[in-house]
Tab-separated table of C-alpha atoms and ligand atoms in Angstrom:
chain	number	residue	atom	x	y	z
P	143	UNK	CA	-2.151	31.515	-18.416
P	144	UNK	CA	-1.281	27.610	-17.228
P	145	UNK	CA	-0.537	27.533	-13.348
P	146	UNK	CA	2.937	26.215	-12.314
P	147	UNK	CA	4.613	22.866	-14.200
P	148	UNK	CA	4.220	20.596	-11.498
P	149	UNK	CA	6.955	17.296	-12.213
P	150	UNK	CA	5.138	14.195	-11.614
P	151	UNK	CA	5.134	12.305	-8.149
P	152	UNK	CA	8.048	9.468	-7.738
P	153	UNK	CA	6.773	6.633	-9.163
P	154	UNK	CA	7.761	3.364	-7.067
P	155	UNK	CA	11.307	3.425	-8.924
P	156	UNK	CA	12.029	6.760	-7.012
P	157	UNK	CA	15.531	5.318	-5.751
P	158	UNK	CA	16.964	4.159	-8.774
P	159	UNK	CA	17.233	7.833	-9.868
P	160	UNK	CA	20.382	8.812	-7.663
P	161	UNK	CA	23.664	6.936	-6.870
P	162	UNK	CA	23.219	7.696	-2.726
P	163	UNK	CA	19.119	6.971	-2.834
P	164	UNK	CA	19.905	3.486	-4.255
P	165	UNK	CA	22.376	3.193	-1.144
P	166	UNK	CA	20.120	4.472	1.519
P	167	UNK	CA	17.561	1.651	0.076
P	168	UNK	CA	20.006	-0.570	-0.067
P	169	UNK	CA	20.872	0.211	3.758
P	170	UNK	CA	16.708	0.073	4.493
P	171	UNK	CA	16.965	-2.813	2.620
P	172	UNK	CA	19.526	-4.768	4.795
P	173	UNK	CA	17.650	-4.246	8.058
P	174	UNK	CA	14.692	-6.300	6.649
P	175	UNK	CA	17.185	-9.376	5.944
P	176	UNK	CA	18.554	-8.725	9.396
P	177	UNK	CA	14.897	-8.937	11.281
P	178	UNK	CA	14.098	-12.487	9.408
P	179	UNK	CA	17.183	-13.747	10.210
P	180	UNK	CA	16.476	-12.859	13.680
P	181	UNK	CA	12.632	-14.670	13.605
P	182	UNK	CA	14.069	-17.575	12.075
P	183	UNK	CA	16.850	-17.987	14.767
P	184	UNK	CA	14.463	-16.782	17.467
P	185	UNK	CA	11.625	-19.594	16.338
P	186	UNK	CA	14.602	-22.430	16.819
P	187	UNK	CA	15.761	-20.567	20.148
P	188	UNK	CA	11.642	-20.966	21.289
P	189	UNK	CA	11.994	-24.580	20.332
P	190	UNK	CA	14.986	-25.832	22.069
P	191	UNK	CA	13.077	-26.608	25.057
P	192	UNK	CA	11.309	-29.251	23.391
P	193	UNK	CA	14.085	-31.427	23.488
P	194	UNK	CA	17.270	-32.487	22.357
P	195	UNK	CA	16.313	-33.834	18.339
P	196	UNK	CA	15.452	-29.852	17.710
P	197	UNK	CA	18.927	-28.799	18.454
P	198	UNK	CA	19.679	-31.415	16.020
P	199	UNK	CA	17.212	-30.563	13.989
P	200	UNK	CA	18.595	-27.062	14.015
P	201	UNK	CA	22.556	-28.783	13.476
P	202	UNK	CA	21.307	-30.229	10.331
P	203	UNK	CA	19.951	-26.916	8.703
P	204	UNK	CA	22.886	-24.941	9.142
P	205	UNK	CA	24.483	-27.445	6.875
P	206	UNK	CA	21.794	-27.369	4.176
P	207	UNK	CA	23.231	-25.530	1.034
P	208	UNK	CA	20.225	-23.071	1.373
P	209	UNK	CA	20.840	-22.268	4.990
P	210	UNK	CA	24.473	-21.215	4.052
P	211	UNK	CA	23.144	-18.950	1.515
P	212	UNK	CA	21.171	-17.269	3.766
P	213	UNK	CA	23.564	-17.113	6.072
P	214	UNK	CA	25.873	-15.782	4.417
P	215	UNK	CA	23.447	-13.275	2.966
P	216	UNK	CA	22.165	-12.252	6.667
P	217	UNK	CA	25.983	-11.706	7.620
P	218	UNK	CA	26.745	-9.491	4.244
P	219	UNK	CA	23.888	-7.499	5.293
P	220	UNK	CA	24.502	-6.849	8.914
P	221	UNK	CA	28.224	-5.857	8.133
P	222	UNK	CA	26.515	-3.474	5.176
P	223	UNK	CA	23.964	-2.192	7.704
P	224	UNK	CA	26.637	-1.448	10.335
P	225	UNK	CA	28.990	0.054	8.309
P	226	UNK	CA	26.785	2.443	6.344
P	227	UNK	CA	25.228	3.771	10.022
P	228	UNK	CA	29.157	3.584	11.435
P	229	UNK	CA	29.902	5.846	8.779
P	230	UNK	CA	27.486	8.644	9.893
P	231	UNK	CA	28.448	9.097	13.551
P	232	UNK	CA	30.684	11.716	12.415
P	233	UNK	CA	27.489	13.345	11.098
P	234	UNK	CA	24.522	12.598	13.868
P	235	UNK	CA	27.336	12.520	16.961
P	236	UNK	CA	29.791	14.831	16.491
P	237	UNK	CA	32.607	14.633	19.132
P	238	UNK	CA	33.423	18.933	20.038
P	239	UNK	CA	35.762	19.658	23.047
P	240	UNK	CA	35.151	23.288	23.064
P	241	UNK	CA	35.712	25.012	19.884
P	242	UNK	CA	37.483	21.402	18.625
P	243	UNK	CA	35.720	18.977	16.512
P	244	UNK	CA	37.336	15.838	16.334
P	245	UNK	CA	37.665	14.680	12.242
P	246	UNK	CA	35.013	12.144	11.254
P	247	UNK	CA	37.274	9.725	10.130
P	248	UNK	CA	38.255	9.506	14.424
P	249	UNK	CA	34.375	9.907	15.464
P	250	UNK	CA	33.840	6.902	13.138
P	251	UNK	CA	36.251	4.627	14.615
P	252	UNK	CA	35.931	5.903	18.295
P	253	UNK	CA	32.343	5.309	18.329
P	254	UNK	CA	31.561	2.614	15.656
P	255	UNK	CA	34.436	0.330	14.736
P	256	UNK	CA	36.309	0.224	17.614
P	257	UNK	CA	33.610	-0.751	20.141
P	258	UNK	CA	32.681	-3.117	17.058
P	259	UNK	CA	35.991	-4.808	16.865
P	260	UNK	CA	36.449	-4.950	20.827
P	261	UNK	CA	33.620	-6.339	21.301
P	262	UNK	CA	33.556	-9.144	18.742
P	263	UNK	CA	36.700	-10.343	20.320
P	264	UNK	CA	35.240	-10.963	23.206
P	265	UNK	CA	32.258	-12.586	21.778
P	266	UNK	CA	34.996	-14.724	19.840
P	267	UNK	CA	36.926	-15.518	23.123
P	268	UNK	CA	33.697	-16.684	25.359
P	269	UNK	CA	32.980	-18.612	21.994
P	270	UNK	CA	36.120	-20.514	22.039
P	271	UNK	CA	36.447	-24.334	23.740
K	192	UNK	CA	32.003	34.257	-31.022
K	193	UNK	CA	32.628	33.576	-27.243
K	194	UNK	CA	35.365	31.146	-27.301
K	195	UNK	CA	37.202	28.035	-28.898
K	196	UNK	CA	35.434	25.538	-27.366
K	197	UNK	CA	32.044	24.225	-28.075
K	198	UNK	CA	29.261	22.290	-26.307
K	199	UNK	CA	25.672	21.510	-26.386
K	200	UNK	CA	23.168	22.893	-23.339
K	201	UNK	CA	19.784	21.275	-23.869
K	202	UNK	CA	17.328	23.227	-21.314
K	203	UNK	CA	14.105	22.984	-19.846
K	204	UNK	CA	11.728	25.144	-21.449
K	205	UNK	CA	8.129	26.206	-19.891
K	206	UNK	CA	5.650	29.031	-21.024
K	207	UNK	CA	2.407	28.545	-18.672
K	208	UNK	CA	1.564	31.621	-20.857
K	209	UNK	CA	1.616	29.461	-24.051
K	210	UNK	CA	-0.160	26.624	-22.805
K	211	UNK	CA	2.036	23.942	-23.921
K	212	UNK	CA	4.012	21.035	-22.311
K	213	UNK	CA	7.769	21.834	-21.003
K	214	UNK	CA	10.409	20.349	-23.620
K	215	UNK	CA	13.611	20.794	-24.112
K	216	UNK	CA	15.533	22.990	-26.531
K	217	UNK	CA	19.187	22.446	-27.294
K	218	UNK	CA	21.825	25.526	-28.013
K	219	UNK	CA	25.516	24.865	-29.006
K	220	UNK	CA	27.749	27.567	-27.020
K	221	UNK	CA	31.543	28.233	-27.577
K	222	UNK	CA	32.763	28.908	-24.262
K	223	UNK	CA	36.221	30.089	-22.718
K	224	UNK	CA	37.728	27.535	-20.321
K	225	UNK	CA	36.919	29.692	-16.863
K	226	UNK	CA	33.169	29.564	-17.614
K	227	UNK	CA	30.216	28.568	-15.942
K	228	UNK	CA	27.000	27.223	-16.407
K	229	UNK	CA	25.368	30.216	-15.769
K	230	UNK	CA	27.925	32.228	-17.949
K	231	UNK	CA	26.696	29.799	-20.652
K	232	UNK	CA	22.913	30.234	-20.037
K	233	UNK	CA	23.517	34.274	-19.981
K	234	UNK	CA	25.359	34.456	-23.152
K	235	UNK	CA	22.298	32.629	-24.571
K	236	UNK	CA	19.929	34.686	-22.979
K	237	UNK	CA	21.969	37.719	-24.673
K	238	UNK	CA	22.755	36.263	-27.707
K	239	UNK	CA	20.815	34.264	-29.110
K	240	UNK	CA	17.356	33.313	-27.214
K	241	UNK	CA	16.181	36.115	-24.835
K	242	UNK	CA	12.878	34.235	-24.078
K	243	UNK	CA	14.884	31.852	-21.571
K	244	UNK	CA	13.775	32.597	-18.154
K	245	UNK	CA	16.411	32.265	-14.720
K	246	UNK	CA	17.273	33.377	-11.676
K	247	UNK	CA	20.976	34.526	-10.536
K	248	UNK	CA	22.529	37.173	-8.343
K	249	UNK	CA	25.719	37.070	-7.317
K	250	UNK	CA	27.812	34.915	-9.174
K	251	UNK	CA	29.812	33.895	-6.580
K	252	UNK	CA	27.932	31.375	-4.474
K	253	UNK	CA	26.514	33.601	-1.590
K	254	UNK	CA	22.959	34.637	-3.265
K	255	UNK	CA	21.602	31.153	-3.466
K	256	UNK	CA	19.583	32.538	-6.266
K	257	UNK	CA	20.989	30.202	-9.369
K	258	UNK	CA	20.107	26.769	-7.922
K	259	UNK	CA	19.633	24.359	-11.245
K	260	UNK	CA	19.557	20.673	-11.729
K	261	UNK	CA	23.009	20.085	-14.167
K	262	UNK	CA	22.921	16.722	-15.987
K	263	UNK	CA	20.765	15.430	-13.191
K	264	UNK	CA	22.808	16.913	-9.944
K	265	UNK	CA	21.476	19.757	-7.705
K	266	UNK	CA	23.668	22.561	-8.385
K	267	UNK	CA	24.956	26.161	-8.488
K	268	UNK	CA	24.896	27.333	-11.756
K	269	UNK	CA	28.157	29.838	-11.108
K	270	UNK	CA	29.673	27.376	-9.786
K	271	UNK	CA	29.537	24.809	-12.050
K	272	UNK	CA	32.586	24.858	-14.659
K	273	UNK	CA	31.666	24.068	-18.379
K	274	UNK	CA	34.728	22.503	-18.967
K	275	UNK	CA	33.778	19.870	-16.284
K	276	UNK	CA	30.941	18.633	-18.208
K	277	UNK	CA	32.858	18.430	-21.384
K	278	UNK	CA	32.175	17.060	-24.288
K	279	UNK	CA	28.481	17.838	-23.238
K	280	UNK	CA	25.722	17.486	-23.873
K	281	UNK	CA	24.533	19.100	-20.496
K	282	UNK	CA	21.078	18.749	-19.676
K	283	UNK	CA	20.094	22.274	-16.981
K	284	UNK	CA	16.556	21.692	-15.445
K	285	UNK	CA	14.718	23.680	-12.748
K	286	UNK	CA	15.486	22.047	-8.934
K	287	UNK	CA	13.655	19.144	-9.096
K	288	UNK	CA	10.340	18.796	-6.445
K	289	UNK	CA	9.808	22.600	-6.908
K	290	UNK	CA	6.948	23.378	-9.546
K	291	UNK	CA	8.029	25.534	-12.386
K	292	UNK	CA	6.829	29.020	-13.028
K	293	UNK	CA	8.787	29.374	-16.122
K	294	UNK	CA	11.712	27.624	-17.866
K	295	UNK	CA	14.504	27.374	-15.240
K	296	UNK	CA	12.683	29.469	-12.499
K	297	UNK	CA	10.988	27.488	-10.011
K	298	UNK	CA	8.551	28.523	-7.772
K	299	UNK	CA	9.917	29.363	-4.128
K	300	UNK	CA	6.422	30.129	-2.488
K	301	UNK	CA	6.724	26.708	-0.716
K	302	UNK	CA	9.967	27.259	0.765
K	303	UNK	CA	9.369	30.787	1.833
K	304	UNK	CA	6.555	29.131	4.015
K	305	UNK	CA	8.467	26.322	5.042
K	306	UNK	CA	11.010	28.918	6.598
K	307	UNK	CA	8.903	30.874	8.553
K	308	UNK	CA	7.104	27.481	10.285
K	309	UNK	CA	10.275	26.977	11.958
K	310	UNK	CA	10.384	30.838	13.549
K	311	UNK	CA	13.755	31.214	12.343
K	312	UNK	CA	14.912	33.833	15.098
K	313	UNK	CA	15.692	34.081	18.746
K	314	UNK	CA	13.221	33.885	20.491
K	315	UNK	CA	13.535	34.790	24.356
K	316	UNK	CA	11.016	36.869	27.046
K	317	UNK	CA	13.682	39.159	28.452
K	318	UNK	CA	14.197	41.353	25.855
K	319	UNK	CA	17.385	43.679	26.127
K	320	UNK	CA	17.354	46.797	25.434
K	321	UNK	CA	20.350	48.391	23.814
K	322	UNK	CA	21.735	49.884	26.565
K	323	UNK	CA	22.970	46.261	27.999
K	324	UNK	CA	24.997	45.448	25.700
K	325	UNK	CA	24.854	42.534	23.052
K	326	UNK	CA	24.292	39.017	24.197
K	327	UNK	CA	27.382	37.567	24.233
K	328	UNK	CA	28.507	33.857	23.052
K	329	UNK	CA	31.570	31.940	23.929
K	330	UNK	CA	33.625	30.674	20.756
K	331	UNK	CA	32.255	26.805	21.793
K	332	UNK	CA	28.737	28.804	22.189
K	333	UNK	CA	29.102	30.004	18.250
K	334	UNK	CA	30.580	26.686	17.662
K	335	UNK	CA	27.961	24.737	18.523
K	336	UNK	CA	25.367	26.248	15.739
K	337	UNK	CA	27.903	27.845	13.132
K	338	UNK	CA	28.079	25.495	10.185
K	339	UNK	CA	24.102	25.180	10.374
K	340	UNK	CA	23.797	29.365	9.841
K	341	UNK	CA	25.676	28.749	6.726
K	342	UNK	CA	22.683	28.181	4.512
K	343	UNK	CA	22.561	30.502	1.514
K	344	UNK	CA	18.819	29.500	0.990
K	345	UNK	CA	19.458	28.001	-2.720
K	346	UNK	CA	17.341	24.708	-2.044
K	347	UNK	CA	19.639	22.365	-3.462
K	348	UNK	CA	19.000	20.099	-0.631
K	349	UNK	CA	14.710	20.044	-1.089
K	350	UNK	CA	15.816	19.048	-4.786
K	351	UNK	CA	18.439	16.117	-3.296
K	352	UNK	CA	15.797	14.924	-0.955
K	353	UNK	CA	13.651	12.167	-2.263
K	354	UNK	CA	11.364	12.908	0.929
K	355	UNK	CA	10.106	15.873	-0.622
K	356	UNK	CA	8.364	13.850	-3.544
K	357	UNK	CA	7.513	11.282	-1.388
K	358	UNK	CA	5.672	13.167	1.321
K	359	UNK	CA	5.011	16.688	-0.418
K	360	UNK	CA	4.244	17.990	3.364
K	361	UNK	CA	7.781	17.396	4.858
K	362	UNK	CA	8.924	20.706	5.999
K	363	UNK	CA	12.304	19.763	4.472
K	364	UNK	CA	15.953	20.117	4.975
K	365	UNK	CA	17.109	23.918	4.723
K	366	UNK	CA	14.255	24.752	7.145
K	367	UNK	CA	14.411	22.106	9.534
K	368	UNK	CA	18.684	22.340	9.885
K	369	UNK	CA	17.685	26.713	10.480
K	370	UNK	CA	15.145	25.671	13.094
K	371	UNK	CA	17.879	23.181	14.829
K	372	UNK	CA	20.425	26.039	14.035
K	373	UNK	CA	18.723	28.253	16.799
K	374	UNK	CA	17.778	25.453	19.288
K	375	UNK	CA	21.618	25.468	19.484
K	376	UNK	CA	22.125	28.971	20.153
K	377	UNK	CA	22.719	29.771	23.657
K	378	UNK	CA	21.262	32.871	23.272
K	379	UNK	CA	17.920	31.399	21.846
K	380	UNK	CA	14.999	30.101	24.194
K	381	UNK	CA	12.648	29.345	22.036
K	382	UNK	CA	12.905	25.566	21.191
K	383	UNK	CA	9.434	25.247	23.139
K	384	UNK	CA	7.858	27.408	20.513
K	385	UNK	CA	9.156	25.486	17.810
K	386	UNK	CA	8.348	21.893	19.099
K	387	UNK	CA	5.470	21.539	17.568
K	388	UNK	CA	6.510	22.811	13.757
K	389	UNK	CA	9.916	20.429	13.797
K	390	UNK	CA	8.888	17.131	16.260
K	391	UNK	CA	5.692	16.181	13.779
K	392	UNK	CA	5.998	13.453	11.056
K	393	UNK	CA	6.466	15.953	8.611
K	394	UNK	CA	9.050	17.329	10.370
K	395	UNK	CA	12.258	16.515	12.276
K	396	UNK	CA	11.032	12.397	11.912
K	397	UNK	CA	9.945	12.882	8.413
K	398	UNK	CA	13.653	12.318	7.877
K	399	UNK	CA	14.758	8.988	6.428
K	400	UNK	CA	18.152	9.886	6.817
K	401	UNK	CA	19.277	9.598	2.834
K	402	UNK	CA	21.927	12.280	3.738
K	403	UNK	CA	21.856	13.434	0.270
K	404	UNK	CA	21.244	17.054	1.300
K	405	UNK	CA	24.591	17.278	3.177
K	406	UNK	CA	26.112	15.871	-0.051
K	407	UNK	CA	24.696	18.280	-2.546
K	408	UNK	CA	25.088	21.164	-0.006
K	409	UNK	CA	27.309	23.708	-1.295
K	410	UNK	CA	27.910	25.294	1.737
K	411	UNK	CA	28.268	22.634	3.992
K	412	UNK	CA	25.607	23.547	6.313
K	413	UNK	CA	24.838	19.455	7.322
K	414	UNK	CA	21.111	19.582	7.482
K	415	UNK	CA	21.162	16.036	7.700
K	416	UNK	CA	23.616	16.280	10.416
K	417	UNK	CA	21.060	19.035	11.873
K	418	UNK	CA	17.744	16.574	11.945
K	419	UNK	CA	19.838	14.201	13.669
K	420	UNK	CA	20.797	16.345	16.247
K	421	UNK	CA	17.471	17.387	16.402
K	422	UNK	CA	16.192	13.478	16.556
K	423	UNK	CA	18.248	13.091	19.636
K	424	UNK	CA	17.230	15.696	21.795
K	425	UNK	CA	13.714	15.680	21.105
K	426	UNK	CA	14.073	12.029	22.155
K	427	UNK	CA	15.905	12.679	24.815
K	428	UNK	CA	13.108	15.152	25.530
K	429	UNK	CA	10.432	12.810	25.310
K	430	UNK	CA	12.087	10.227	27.812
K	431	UNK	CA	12.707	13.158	30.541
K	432	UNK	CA	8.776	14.028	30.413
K	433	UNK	CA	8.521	10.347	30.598
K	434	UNK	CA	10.255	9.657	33.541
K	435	UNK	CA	9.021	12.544	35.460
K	436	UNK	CA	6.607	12.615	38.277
K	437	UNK	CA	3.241	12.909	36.646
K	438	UNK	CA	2.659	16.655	38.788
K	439	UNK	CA	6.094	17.869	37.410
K	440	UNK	CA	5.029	17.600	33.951
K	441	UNK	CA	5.148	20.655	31.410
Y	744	LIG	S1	24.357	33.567	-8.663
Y	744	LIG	FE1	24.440	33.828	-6.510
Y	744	LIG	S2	24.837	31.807	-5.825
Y	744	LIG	FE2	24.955	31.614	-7.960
């Protein structure tokens, strides 16, 4: 008699199996684009103090057609990032008064887009001339 | 003749007792429109193939015992309407990540183990006797654990979990949401006892947080909403033994 079928182990493709494993990768995924964003602003932020032609230096990237790109892809993947962990507050912070739970859709924007919203108009305002 | 409508199930088949490699073999069923995937498998088993080996109970979603992977989703068999997979085919596997003692019946061995790591029970040193009374719980007391005691045990989430796969060793969802399900039970005071079974790697931060086992849940127990829980206390744990005075420890 043959032991237990075992299935085979998850090859490296494991997330393309399910709709909400691609998504959680996706989220993983987003953080990564996130942190180099973050080295490649913090290198310029080390460098400032070198003098004024890196601040230029740093003017004239942002304009480069590549820069925008990434940009733009380092914004679409912070708002993906936030929203995907905004949307499970409901789930790792539930908000009980007693025997009340307050509906997820109302734990989500209490705790996530809210704060998010109030405090990007502020950034917006201190950014404004 | 069962009914007026037909479809195709194609089903895993496995005989360790045959020595041969699992495959699967198709059967065209005429169904009536209130039946279920189980219903379908049965009337096989009765009818036409009794060699198919599976597991059910109930038939009403409280055993846990007919747990199947249906066209690729973790699922209840009886609760899993034919009609809703129309025209078919629909492929029924065993839960996936479980090995497979025969056909559809996987092998729970694993599980069993994983539940008893977690001491799922309360645990306290002043035991009352009967003549005290019961230990009683406020409705926010009850609140605070119920939807995690509804697990019916039927594993969907270990097969929704790509954790399981990944690290074979992860004590999983169902066990880790009963083990949080009594840290939250004011009459429980044994979280110290189970600290060491649920804080590891492969426990309470083997979770990636897919969530996928809160999805496929059919009860909604939450076990992801569980670990998380869990995440944040035994954090907020490890930061109080932090900050204390070195002599206050333990
Ligand atoms: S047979 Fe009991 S849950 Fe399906």
């Amino acid at each position: 008699m043959n032991p237990p079928y075992t299935p085979p182990p998850a090859g490296p493709a494991w997330f393309l199996q399910r709709k909400n494993w691609l998504l959680f990768m996706i989220r993983e995924l987003t953080s990564a684009v996130i942190a180099l964003y973050l080295v490649f602003f913090l290198v310029f932020l080390a460098r400032f103090g070198g003098g004024a032609w890196v601040f230029e230096e740093f003017l004239a990237l942002l304009t480069h057609p590549l820069s925008m790109a990434g940009h733009a892809l380092a914004f679409a993947a912070a708002v993906w990032h936030s929203v995907s962990w905004f949307n499970t507050s409901a789930q790792v912070m539930p908000i009980r008064i007693g025997t009340w739970r307050m509906p997820g859709v109302a734990t989500i924007i209490i705790t996530g887009y809210a704060p998010w919203l109030i405090i990007s108009a502020l950034v917006f305002w201190a950014a404004l001339p | 003749m069962a009914g007026e409508k037909r479809i195709t199930l194609e089903i895993f088949r496995y005989n360790p007792e045959d020595g041969g490699e699992p495959f699967f073999q198709s059967y065209e069923v005429e169904y009536l429109n209130h039946w279920v995937v189980l219903d379908a498998i049965n009337w096989i088993k009765d009818e036409i193939d009794g060699t198919i080996a599976h597991r059910w109970t109930c038939r009403m979603g409280v055993c846990g015992s007919c747990g199947m992977m249906v066209n690729g989703e973790p699922k209840l068999s009886c609760h899993s309407l034919l009609r809703d997979y129309a025209p078919g085919p629909v492929r029924v596997e065993p839960l996936q990540h479980f090995p497979v003692e025969k056909d559809l019946m996987i092998d729970k061995s694993g599980f069993m183990e994983r539940l008893a790591e977690v001491k799922p029970y309360i645990i306290r040193d002043d035991v009352n006797d009967t003549g005290n009374g019961e230990y009683l719980q406020t409705p926010a007391q009850i609140a605070a654990y119920h939807e995690h005691s509804m697990c019916i045990n039927c594993m969907l989430c270990y097969a929704g979990c790509p954790v399981m796969s990944l690290e074979p060793a992860f004590l999983g969802p169902a066990a880790l949401a009963l083990g949080q399900r009594y840290n939250l039970d004011s009459r429980d005071k044994g979280q110290a006892e189970r600290v060491d079974a649920m804080s590891g790697d492969e426990g309470l931060w083997g979770c990636t947080f897919v969530g996928e086992c809160s999805v496929v849940c059919p009860k909604h127990v939450d076990p992801a909403g569980a670990i998380q829980k869990g995440k944040i206390a035994a954090a907020k744990q490890w930061y109080a033994n932090f900050i204390k005075p070195k002599g206050a420890k333990k």
